[in-house]
Short mmCIF file of C-alpha atoms and ligand atoms in Angstrom, two decimals:
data_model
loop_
_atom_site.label_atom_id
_atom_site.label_comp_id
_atom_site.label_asym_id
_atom_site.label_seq_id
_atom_site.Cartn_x
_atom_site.Cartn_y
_atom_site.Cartn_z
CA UNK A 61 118.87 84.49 117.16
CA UNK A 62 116.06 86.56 117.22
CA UNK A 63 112.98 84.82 119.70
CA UNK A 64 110.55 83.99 117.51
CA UNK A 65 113.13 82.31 115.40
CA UNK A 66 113.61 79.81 118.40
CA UNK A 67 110.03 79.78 118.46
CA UNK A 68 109.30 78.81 115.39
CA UNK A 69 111.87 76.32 114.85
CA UNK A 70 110.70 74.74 118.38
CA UNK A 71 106.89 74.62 116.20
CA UNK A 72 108.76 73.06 113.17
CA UNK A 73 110.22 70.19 115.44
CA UNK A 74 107.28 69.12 116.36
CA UNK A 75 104.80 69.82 113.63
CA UNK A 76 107.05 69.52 110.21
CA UNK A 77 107.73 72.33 107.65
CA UNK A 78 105.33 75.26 107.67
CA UNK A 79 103.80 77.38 105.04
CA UNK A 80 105.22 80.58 103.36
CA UNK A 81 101.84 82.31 105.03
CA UNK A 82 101.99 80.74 108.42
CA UNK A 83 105.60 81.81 108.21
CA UNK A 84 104.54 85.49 107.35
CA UNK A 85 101.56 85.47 109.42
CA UNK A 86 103.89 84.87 112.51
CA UNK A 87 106.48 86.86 111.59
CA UNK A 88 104.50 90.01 111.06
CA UNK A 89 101.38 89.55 113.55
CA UNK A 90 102.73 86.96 116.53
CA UNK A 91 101.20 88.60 119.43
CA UNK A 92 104.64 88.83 121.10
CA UNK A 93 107.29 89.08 119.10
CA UNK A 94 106.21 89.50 115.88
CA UNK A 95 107.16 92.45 113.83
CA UNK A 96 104.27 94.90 113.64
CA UNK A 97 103.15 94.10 117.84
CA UNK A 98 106.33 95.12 118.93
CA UNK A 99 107.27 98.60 117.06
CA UNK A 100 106.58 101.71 114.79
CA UNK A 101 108.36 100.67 111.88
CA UNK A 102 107.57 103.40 109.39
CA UNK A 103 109.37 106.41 108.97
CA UNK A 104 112.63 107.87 107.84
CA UNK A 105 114.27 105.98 111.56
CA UNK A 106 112.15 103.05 110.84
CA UNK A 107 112.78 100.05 108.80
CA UNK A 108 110.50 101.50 105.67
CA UNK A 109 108.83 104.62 104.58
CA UNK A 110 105.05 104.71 102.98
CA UNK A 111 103.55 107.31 100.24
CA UNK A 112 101.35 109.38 103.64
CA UNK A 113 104.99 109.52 105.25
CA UNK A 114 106.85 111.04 102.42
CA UNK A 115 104.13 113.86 101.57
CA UNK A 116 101.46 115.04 103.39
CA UNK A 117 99.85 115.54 99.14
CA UNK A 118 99.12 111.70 99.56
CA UNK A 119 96.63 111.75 101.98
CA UNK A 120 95.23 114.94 100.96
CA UNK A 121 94.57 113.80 97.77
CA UNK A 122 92.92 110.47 99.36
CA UNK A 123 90.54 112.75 101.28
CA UNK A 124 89.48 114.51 98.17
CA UNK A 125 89.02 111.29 96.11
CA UNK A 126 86.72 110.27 99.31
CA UNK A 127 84.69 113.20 99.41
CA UNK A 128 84.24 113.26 95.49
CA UNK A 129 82.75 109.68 96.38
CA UNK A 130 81.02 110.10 98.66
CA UNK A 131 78.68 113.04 96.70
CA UNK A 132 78.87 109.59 94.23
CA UNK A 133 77.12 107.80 96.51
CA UNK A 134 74.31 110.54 97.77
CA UNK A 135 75.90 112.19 100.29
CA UNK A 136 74.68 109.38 102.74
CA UNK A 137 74.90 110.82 106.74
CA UNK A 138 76.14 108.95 108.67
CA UNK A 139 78.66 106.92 106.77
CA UNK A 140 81.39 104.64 107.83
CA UNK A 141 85.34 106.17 106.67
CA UNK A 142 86.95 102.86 107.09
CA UNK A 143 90.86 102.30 106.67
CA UNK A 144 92.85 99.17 106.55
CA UNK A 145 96.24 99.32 108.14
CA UNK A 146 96.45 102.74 109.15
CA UNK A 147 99.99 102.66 110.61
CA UNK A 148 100.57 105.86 112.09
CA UNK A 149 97.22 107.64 111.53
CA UNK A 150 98.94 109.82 109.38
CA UNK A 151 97.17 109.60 106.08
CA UNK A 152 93.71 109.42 108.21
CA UNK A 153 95.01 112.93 109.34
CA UNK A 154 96.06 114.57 106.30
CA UNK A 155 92.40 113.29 104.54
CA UNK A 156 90.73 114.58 107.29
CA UNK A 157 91.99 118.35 106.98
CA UNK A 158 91.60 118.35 103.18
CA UNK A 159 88.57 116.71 103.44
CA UNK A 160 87.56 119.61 105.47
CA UNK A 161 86.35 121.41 101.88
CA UNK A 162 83.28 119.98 102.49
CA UNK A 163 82.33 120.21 105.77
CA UNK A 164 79.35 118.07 105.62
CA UNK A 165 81.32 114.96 104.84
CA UNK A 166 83.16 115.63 108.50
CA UNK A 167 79.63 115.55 110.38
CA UNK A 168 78.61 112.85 108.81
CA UNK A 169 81.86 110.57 108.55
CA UNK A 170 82.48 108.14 111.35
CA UNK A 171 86.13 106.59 111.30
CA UNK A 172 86.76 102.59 111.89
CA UNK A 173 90.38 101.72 111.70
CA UNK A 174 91.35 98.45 111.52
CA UNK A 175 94.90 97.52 113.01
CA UNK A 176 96.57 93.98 113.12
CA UNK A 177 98.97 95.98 115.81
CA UNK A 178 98.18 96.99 119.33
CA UNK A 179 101.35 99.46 119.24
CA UNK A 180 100.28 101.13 116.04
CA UNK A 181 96.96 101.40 117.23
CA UNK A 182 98.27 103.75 120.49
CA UNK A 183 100.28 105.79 117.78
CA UNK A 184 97.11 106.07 115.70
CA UNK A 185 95.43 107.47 118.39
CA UNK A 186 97.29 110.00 119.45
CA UNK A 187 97.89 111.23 115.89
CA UNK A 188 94.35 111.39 115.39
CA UNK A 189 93.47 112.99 118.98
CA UNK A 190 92.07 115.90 117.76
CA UNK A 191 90.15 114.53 114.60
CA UNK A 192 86.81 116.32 114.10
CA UNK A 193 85.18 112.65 113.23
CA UNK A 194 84.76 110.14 115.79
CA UNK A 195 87.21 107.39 115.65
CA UNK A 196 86.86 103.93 116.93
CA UNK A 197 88.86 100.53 115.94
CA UNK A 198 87.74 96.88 114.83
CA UNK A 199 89.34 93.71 114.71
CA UNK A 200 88.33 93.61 111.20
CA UNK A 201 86.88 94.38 107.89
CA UNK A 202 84.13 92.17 108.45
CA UNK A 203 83.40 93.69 111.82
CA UNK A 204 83.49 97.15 110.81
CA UNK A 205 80.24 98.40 111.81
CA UNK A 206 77.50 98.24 108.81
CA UNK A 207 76.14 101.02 106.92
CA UNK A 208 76.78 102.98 103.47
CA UNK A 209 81.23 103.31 103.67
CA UNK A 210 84.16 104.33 101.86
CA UNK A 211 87.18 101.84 102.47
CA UNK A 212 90.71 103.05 102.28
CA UNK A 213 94.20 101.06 102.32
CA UNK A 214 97.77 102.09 101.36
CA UNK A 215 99.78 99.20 101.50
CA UNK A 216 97.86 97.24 103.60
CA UNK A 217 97.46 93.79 100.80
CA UNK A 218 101.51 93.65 100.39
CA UNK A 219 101.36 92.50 103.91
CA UNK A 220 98.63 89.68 103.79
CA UNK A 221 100.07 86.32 103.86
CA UNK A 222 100.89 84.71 100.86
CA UNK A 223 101.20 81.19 99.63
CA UNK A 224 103.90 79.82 97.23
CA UNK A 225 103.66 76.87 94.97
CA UNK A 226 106.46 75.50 92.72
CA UNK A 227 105.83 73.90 89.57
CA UNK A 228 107.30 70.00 89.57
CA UNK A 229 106.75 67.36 87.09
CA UNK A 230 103.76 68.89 85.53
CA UNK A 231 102.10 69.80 89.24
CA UNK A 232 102.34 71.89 91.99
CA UNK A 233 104.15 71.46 95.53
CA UNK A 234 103.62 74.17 98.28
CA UNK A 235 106.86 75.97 99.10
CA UNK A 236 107.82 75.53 102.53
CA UNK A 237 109.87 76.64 105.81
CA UNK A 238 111.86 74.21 107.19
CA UNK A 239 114.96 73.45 109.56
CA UNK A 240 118.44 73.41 107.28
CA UNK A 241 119.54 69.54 108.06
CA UNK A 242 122.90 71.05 108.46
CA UNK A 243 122.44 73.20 110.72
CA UNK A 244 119.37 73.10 113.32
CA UNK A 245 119.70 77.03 113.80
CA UNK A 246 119.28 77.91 110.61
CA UNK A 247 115.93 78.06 108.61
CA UNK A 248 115.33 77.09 104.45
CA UNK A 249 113.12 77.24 102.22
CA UNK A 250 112.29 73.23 101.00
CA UNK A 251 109.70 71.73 99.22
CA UNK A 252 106.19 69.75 100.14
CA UNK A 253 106.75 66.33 98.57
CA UNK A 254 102.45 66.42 98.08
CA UNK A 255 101.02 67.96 95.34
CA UNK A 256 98.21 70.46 95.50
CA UNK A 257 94.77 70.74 93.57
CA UNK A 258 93.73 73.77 93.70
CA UNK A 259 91.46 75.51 91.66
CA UNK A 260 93.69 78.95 91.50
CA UNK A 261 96.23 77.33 89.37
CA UNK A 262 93.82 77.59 86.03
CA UNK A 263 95.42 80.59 85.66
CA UNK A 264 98.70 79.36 85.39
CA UNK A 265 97.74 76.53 83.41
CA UNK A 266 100.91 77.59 80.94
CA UNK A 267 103.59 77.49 83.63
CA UNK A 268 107.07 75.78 83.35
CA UNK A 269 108.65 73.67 85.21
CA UNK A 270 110.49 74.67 88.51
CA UNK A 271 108.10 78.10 87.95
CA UNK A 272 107.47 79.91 91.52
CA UNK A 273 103.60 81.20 91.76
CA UNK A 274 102.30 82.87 94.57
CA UNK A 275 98.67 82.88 95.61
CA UNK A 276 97.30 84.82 98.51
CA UNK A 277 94.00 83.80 100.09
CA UNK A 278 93.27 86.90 102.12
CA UNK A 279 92.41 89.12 98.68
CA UNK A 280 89.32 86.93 97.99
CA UNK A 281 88.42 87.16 101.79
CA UNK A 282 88.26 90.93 101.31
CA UNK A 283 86.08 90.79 98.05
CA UNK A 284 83.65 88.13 99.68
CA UNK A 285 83.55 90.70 102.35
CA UNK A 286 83.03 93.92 100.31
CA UNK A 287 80.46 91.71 98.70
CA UNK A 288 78.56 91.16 101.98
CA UNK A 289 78.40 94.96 102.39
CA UNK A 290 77.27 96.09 99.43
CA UNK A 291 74.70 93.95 98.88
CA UNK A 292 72.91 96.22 101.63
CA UNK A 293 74.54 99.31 101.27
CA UNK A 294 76.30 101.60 99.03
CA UNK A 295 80.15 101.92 98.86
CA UNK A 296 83.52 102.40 97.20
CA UNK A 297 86.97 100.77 98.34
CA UNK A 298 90.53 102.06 97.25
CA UNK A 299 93.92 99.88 97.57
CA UNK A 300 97.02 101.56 96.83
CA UNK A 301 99.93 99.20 96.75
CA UNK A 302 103.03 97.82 95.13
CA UNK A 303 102.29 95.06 92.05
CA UNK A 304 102.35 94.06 88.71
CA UNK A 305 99.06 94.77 86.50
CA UNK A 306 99.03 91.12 85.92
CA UNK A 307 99.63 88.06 87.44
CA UNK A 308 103.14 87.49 87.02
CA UNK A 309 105.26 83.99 88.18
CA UNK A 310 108.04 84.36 90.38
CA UNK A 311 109.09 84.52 93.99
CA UNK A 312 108.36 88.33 95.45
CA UNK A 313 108.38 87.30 99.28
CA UNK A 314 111.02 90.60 100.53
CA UNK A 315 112.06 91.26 103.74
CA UNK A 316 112.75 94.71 105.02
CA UNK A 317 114.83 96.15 107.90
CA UNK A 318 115.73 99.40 108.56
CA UNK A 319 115.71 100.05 104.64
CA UNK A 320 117.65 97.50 103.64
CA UNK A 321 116.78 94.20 101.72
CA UNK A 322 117.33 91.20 104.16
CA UNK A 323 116.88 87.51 103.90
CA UNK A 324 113.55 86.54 104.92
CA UNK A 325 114.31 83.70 106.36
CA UNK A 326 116.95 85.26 108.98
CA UNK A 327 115.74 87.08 111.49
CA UNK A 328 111.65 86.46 111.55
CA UNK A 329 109.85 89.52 113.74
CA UNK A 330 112.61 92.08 113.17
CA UNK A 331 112.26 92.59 109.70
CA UNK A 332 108.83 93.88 107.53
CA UNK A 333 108.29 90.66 104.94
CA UNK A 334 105.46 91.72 102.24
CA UNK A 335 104.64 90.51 98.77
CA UNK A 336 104.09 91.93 95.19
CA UNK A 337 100.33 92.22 95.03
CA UNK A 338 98.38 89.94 92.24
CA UNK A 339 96.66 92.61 91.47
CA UNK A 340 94.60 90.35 88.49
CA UNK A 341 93.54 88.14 91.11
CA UNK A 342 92.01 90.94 93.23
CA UNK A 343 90.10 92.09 90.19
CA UNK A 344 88.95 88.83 88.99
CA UNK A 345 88.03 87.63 92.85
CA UNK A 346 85.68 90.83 92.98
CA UNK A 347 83.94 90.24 89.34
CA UNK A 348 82.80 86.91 90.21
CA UNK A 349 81.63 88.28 93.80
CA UNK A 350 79.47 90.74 92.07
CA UNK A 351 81.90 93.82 93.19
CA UNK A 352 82.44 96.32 90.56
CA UNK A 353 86.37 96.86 90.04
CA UNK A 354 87.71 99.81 88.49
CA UNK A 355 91.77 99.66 87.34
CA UNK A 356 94.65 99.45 88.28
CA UNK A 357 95.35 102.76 87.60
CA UNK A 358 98.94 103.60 87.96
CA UNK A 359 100.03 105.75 91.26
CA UNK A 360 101.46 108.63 89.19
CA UNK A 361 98.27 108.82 86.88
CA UNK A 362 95.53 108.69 89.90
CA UNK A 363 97.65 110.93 91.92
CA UNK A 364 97.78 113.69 89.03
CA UNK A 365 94.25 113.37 88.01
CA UNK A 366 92.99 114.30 91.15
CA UNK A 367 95.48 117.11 90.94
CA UNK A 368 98.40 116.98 93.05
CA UNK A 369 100.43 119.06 91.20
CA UNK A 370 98.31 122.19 91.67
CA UNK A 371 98.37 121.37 95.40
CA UNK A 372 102.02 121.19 95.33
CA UNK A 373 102.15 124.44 93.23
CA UNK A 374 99.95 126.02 96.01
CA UNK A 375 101.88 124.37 98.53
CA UNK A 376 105.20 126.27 96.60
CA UNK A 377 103.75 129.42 97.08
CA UNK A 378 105.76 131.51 99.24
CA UNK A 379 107.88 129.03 100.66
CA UNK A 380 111.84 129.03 101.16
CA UNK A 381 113.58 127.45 98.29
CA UNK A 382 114.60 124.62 100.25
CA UNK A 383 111.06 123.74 101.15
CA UNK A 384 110.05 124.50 97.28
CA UNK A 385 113.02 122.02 96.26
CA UNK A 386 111.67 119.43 99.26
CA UNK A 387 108.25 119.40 97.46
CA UNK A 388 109.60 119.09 94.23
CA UNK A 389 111.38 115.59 95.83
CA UNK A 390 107.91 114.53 97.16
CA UNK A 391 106.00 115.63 94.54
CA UNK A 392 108.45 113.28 91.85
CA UNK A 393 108.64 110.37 94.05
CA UNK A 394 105.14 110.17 94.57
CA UNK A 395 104.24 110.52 91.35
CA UNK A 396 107.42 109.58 88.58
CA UNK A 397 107.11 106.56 86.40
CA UNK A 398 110.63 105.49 87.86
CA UNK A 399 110.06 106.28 91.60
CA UNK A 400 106.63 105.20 93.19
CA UNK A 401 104.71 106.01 89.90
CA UNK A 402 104.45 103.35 88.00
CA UNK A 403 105.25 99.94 90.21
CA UNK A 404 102.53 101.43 92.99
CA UNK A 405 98.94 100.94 91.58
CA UNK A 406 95.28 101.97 92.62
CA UNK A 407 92.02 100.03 92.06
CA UNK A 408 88.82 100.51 92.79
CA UNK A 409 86.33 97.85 94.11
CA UNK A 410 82.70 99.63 94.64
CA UNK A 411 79.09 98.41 94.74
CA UNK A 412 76.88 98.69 91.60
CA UNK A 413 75.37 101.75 90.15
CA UNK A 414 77.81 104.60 91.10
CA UNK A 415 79.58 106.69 88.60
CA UNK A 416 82.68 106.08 87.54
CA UNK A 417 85.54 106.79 90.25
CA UNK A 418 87.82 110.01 90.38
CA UNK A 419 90.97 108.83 89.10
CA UNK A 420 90.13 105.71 87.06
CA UNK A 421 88.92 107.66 84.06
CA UNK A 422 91.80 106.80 81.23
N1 SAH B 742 98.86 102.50 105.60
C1 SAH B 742 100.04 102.90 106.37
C2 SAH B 742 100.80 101.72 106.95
C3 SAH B 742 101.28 100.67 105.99
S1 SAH B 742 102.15 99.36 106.83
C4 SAH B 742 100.93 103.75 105.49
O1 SAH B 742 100.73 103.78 104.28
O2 SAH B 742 101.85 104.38 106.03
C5 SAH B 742 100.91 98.12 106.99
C6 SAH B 742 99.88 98.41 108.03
O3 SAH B 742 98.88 97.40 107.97
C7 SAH B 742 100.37 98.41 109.46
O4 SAH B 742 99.63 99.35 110.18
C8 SAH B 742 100.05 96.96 109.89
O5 SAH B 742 100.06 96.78 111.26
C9 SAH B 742 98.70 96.79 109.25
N2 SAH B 742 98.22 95.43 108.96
C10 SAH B 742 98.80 94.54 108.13
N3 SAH B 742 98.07 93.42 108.03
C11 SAH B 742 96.97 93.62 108.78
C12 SAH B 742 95.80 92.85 109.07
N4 SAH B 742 95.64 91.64 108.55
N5 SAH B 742 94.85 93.39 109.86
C13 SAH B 742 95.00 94.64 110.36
N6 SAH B 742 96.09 95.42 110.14
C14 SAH B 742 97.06 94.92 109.36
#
């Protein structure tokens, strides 16, 4: 049994059943043996692989977007280049160089990466050793040093805690973790006899009975907090992650390890758990904090409006066939409606009076 598992079934024993997101929260981010403290897990020997990882075109084309917005936004100097989740500092990288077209967005670009994980943070380091911008960390988006900033994060909401609620006799009961009767080693998934008020179910006033909604409290933390900033100062935030365009019902909790699907419930700490994100809810959580929100926008759409196929052309150009047929790969599973293309989405979330974002124009 894996040790947090005996943890956390010690915590159930003497504090009852425990939430879908304290179950996540512990199973990503415990400080010892939770899954992202303890390893490197992206990568092709890892337990799953991100869009920076596949191509090096992903960042670059991040970088661009960022310089386009920050001319949007006056060209302020100094400005805060702020990333959520930066695993290994390899998407930071590849911006960086493209980003590099305009040379006066490196002088005046001063990196904050946030990281839930002390080991990612050493591997983010020394990927970005050499970066021409300083780089310094914080615990989080709301301590991110103020000023005028451009926020990045690629798969960073999939992993914030989520919430489930099941619909029972016309109300809602929280879905929760708890130790199989049967079998004290094992861990299920049961139900909170209590029912819940809260005021997030309005939108799924039309649900059905035994229907699975999830709701995930740290996506209005980040607009509330994006709110805070740019009351005082310009700037523009991009999400890229995995999601429906609206708020769908069903259960999306997946666990991941070493690219293949496990149960959740099995091995808590050795296997990546994320969520679908409610992208709606992100949207709708920023309009009523006064944040502008631009999308979703589709990951194969943004990705070719800022033109990645002409940088994979370029890239093409005098290359062995192997490494033409290798960006070919990247270039479709970035970007193809039936690879990464269509499930991955972007928005936008930027402060008022800026022009309309690269990438969001159809
Ligand atoms: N953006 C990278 C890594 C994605 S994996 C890429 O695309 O390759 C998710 C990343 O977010 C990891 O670095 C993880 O440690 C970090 N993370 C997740 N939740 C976090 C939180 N609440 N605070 C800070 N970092 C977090």
């Amino acid at each position: 049994m894996s040790p947090l598992k005996t943890r956390l079934i010690t915590r159930i024993k003497a504090e009852g059943p425990m939430s879908v997101a304290s179950f996540m929260a512990a199973s990503l981010f415990d400080a010892t043996h939770g899954f992202y403290p303890t390893r490197d897990p992206l990568g092709a020997d890892g337990d799953f692989i991100t869009a920076p990882e596949i191509s090096q075109m992903f960042g670059e084309m991040i970088g661009l977007w960022c310089v386009q917005s920050w001319r949007d936004m006056g060209r302020p100097s100094p400005f805060h280049l702020i990333e959520l989740g930066p695993g290994r500092g390899i998407m930071m990288l590849d911006m960086l160089r493209a980003a590099n077209v305009d040379p006066a967005f490196i002088r005046a670009a001063r990196v904050t990466l946030i990281e839930a994980s002390p080991a990612l943070e050493a591997v983010q380091g020394q990927t970005l050793a050499a970066s021409p911008c300083p780089i310094s960390w914080a615990g989080s988006l709301a301590q991110a040093p103020e000023g005028p900033c451009l926020i990045i994060g690629n798969e960073f909401l999939d992993c914030l805690p989520i919430r489930q609620f099941i619909r029972k006799r016309e109300e809602w009961h929280e879905r929760v973790v708890a130790i199989d009767p049967e079998d004290e080693t094992a861990l299920i998934f049961a139900v909170s006899p209590t029912p819940e008020t809260l005021e997030d179910f309005t939108i799924f006033s039309d649900a059905s009975e035994g229907d699975l909604v999830e709701i995930c409290p740290g996506l209005a933390q980040i607009t509330d907090t994006l709110a805070e900033r740019f009351t005082e100062h310009a700037g523009r935030a991009l999400f890229i992650d995995y999601g429906p365009a609206d708020s769908e019902v069903g259960d999306t909790l997946q666990a991941l390890k070493a690219h293949t699907k496990v149960d959740p419930l099995d091995e808590p700490g050795e296997a990546d758990l994320t969520a679908r994100v409610d992208f709606s809810a992100l949207i709708a959580s920023a309009y009523s904090n006064g944040v502008l929100p631009f999308g979703t926008q589709t990951q194969g759409t943004f990705l070719t409006s800022l033109g990645i196929e002409a940088r994979a052309a370029r890239l093409a150009s005098g290359v062995s066939e192997d490494a033409k047929a290798k960006l070919a790969r990247q270039l479709h599973r970035l970007t193809h409606a039936e690879q990464m293309g269509e499930l991955f989405k972007a928005v936008c979330l930027q402060s008022q009076g800026l022009a309309l974002p690269a990438g969001f124009e159809t």
